[in-house]
GROMACS .gro file of N, CA, C and O in nm:
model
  316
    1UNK      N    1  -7.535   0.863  -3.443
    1UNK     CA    2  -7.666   0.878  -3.381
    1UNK      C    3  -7.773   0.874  -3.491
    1UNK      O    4  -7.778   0.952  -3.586
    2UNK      N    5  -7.861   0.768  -3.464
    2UNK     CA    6  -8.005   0.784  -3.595
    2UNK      C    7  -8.099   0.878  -3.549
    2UNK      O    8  -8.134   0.916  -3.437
    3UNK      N    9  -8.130   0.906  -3.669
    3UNK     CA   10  -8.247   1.029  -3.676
    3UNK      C   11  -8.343   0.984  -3.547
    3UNK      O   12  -8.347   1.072  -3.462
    4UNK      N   13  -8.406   0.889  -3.521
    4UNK     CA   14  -8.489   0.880  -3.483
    4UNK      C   15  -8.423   0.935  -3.306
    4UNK      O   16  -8.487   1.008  -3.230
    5UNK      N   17  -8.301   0.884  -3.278
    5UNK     CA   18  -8.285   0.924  -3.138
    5UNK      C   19  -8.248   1.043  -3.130
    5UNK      O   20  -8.236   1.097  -3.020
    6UNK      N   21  -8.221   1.114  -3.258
    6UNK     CA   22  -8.184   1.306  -3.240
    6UNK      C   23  -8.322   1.332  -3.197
    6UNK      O   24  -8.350   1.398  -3.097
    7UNK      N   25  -8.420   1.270  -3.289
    7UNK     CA   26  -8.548   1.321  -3.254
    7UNK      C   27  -8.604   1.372  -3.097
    7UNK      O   28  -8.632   1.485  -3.057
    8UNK      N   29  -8.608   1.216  -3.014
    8UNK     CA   30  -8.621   1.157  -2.910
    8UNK      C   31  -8.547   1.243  -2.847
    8UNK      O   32  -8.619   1.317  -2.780
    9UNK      N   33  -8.389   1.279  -2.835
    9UNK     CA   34  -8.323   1.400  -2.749
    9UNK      C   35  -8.414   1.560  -2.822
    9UNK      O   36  -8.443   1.655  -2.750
   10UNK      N   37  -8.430   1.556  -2.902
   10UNK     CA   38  -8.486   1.705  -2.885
   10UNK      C   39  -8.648   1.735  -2.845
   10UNK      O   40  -8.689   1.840  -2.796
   11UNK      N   41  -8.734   1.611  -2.880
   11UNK     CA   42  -8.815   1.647  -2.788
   11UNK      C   43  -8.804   1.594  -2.637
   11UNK      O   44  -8.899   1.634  -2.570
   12UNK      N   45  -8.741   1.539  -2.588
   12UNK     CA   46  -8.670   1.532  -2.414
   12UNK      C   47  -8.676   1.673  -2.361
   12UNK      O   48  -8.736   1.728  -2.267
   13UNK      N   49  -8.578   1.719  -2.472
   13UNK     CA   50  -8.473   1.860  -2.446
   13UNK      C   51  -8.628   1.982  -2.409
   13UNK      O   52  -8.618   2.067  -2.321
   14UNK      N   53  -8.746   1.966  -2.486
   14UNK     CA   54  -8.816   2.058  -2.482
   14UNK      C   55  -8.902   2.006  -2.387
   14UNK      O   56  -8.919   2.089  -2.299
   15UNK      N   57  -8.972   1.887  -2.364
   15UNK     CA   58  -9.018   1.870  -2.234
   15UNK      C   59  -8.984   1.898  -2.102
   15UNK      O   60  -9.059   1.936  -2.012
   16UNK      N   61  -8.851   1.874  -2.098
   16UNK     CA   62  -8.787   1.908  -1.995
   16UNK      C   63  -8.794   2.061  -1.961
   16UNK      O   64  -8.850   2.103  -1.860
   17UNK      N   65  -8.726   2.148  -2.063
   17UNK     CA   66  -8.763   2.293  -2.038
   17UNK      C   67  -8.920   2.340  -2.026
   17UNK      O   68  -8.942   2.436  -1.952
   18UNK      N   69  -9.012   2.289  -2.081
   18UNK     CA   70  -9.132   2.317  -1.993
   18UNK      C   71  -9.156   2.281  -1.876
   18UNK      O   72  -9.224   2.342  -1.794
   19UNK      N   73  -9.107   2.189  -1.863
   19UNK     CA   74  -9.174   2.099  -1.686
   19UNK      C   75  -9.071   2.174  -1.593
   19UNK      O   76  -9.085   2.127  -1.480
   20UNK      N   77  -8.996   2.248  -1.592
   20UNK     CA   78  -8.905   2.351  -1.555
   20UNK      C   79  -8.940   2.482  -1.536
   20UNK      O   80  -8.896   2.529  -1.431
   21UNK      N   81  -8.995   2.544  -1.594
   21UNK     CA   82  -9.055   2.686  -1.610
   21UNK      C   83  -9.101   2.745  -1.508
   21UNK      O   84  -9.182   2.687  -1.435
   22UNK      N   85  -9.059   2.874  -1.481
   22UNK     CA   86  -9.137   2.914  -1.362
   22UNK      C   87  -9.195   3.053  -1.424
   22UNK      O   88  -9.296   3.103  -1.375
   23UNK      N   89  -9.149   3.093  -1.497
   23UNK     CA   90  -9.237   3.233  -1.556
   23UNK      C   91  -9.291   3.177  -1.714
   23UNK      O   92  -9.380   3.238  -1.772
   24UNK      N   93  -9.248   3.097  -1.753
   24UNK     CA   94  -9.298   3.089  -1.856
   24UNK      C   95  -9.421   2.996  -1.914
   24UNK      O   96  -9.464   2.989  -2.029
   25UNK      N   97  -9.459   2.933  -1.808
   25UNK     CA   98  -9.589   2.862  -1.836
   25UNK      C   99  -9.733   2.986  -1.872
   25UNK      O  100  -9.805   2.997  -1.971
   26UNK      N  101  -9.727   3.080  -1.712
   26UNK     CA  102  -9.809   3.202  -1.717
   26UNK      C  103  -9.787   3.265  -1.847
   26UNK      O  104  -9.881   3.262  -1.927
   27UNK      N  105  -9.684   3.317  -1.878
   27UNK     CA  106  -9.654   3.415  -1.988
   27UNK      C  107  -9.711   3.321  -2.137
   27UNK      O  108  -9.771   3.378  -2.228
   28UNK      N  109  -9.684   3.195  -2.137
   28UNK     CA  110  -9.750   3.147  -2.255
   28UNK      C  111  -9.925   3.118  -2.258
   28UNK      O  112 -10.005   3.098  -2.349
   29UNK      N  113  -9.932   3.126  -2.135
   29UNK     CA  114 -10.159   3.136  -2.086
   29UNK      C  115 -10.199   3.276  -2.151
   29UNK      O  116 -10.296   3.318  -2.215
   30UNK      N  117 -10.073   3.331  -2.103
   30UNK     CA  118 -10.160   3.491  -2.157
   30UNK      C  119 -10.123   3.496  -2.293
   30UNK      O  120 -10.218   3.510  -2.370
   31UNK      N  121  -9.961   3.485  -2.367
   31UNK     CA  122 -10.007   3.470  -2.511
   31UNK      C  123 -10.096   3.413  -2.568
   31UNK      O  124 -10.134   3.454  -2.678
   32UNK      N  125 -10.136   3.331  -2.525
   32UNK     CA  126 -10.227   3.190  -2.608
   32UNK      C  127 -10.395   3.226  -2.595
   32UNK      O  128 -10.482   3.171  -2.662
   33UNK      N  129 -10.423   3.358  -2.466
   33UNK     CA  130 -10.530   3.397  -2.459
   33UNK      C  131 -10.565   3.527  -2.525
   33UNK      O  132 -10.678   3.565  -2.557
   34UNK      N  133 -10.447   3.591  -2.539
   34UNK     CA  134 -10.410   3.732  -2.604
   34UNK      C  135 -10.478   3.659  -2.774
   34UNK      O  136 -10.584   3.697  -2.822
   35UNK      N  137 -10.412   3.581  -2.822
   35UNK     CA  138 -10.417   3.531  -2.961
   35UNK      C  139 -10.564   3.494  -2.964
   35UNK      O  140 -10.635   3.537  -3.054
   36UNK      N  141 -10.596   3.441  -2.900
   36UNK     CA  142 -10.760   3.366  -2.893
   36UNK      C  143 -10.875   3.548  -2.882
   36UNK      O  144 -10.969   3.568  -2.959
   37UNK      N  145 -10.840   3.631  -2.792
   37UNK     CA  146 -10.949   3.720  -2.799
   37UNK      C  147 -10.935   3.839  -2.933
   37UNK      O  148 -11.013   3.931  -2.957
   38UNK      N  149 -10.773   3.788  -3.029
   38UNK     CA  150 -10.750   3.942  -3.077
   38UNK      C  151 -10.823   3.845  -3.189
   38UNK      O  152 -10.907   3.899  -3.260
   39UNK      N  153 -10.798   3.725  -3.204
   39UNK     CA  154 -10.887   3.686  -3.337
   39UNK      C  155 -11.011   3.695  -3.342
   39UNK      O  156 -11.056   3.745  -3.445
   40UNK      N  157 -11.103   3.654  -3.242
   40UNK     CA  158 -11.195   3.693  -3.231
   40UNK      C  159 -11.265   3.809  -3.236
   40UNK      O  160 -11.386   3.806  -3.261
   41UNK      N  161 -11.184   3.950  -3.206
   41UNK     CA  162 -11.189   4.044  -3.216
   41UNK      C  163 -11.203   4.081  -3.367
   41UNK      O  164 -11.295   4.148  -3.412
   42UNK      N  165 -11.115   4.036  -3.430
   42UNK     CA  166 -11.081   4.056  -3.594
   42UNK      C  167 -11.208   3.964  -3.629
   42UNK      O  168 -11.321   4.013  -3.640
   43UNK      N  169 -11.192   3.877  -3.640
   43UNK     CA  170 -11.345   3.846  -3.685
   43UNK      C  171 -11.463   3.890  -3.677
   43UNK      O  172 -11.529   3.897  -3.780
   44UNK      N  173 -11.498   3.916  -3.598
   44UNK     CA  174 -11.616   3.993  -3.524
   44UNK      C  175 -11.675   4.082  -3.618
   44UNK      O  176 -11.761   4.055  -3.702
   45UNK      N  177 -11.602   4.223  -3.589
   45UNK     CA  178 -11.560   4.340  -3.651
   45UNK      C  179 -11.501   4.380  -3.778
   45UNK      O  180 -11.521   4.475  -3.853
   46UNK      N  181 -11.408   4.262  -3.781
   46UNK     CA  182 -11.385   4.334  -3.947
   46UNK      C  183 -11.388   4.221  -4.021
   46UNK      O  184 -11.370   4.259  -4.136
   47UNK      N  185 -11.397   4.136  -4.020
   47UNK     CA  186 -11.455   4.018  -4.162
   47UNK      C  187 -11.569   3.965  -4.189
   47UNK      O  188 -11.587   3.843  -4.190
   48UNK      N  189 -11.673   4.067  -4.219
   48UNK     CA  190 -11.769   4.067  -4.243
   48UNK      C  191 -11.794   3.876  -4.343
   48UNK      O  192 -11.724   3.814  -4.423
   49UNK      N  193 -11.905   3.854  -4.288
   49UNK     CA  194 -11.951   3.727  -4.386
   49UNK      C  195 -12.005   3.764  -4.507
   49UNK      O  196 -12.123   3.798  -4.510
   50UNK      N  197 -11.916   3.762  -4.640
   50UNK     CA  198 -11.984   3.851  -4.727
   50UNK      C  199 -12.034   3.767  -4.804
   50UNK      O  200 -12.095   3.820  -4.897
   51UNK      N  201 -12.034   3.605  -4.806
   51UNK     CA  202 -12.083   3.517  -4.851
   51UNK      C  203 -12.196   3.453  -4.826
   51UNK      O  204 -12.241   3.365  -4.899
   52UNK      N  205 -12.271   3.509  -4.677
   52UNK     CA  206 -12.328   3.435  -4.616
   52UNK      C  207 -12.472   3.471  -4.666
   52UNK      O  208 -12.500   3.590  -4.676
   53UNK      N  209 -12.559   3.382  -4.697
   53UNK     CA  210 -12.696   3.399  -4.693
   53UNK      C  211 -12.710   3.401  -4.859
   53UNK      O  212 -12.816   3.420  -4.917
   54UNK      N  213 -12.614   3.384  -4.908
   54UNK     CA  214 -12.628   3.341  -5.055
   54UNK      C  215 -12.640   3.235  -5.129
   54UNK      O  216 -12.569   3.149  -5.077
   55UNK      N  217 -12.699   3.186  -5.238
   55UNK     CA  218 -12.704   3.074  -5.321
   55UNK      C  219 -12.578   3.062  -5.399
   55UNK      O  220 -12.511   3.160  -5.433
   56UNK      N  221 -12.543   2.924  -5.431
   56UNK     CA  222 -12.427   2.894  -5.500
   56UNK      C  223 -12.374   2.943  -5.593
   56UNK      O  224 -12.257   2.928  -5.628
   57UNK      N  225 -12.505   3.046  -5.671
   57UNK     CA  226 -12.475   3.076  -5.802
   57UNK      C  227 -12.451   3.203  -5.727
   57UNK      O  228 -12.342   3.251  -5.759
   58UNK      N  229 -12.506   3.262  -5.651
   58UNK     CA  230 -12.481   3.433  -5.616
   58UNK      C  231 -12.266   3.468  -5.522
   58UNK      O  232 -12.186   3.561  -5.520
   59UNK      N  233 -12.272   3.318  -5.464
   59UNK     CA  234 -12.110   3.310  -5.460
   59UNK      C  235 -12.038   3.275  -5.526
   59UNK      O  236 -11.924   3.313  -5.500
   60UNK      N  237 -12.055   3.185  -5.652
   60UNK     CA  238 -11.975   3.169  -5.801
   60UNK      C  239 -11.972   3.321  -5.814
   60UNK      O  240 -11.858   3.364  -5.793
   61UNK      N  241 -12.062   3.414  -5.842
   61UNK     CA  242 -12.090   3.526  -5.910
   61UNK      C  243 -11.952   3.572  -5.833
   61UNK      O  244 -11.832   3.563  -5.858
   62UNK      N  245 -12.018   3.618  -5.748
   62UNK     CA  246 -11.902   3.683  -5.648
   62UNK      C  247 -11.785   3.677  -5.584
   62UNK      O  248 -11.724   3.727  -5.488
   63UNK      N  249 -11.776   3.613  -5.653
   63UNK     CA  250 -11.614   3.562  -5.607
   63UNK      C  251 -11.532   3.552  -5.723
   63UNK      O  252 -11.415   3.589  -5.717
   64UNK      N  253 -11.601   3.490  -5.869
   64UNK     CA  254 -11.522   3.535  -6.012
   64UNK      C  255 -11.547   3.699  -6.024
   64UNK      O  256 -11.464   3.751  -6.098
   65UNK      N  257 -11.640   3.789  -5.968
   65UNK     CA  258 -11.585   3.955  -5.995
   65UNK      C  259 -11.486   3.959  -5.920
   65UNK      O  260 -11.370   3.978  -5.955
   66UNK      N  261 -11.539   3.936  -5.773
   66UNK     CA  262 -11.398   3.996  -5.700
   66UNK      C  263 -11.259   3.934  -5.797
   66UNK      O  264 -11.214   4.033  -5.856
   67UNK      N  265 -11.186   3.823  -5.831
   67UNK     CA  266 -11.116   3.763  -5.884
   67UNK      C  267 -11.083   3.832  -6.003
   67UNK      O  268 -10.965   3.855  -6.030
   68UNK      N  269 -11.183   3.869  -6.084
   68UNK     CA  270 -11.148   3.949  -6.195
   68UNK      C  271 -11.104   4.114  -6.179
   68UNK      O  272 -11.030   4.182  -6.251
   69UNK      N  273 -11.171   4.149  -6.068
   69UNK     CA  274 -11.160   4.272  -6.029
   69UNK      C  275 -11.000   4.358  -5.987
   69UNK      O  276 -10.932   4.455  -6.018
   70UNK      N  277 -11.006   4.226  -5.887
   70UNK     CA  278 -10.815   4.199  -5.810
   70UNK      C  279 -10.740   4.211  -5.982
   70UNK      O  280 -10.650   4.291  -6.009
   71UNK      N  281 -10.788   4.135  -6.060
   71UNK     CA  282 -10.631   4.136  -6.147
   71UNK      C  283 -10.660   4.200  -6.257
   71UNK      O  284 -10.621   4.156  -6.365
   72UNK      N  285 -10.728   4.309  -6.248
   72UNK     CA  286 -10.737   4.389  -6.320
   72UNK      C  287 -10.700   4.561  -6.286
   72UNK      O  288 -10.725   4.662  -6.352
   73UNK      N  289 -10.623   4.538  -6.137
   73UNK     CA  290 -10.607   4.626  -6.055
   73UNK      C  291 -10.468   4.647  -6.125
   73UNK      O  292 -10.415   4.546  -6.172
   74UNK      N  293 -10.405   4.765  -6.136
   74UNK     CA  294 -10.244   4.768  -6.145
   74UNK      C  295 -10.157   4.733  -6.037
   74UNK      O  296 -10.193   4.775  -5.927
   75UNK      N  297 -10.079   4.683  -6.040
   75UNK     CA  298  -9.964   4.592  -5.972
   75UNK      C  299  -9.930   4.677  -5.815
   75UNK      O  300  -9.909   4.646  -5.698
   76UNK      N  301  -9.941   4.796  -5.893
   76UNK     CA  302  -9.874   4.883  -5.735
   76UNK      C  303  -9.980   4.916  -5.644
   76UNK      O  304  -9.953   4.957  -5.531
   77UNK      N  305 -10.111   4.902  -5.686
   77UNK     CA  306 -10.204   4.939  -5.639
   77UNK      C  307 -10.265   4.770  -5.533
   77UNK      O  308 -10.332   4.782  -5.430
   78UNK      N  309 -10.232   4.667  -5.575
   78UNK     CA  310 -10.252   4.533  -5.489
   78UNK      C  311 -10.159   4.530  -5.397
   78UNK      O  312 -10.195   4.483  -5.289
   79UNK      N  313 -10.051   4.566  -5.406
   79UNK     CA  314  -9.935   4.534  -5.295
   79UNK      C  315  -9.990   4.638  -5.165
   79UNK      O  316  -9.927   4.643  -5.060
   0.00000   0.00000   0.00000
C-alpha cells in the first residue's frame, strides 16, 4: 500500500466518523466555544498590552530589561 493511499484511508476513516456522530458534533461546538470565550477571557484580564502605546525605542528598551532581568533570575526561581 503507498503512502499516499494510507493517507486517503485515514482521512476516509475520520470523515466518516464525523458524518456519523450523534453526540459528538454538539460536544465539539461547546469545546470549540468553551476555548474561544476562556481565551478571550485570558486576554482581556490578564495580558495586559504592556507594549502598547510605545515608540520603537521605548519597546527595544523594554523588552532587553525584561530579557536581562529573566536571566539574571536564579534557575529555581524561573521554573
Amino acid at each position: 500500500m503507498r503512502l499516499t493511499e494510507k493517507a486517503s484511508a485515514v482521512v476516509r476513516f475520520y470523515i466518516d466518523g464525523f458524518r456519523n456522530m450523534t453526540w459528538g458534533r454538539p460536544l465539539w461546538y461547546v469545546i470549540i466555544l468553551k476555548l474561544i470565550i476562556l481565551f478571550a477571557v485570558l486576554r482581556v484580564f490578564f495580558f495586559e498590552p504592556v507594549l502598547a502605546g510605545k515608540t520603537e525605542a521605548q519597546k527595544s528598551d523594554h523588552v532587553g530589561s525584561e530579557l536581562v532581568d529573566r536571566m539574571s533570575m536564579p534557575s529555581d526561581v524561573r521554573e
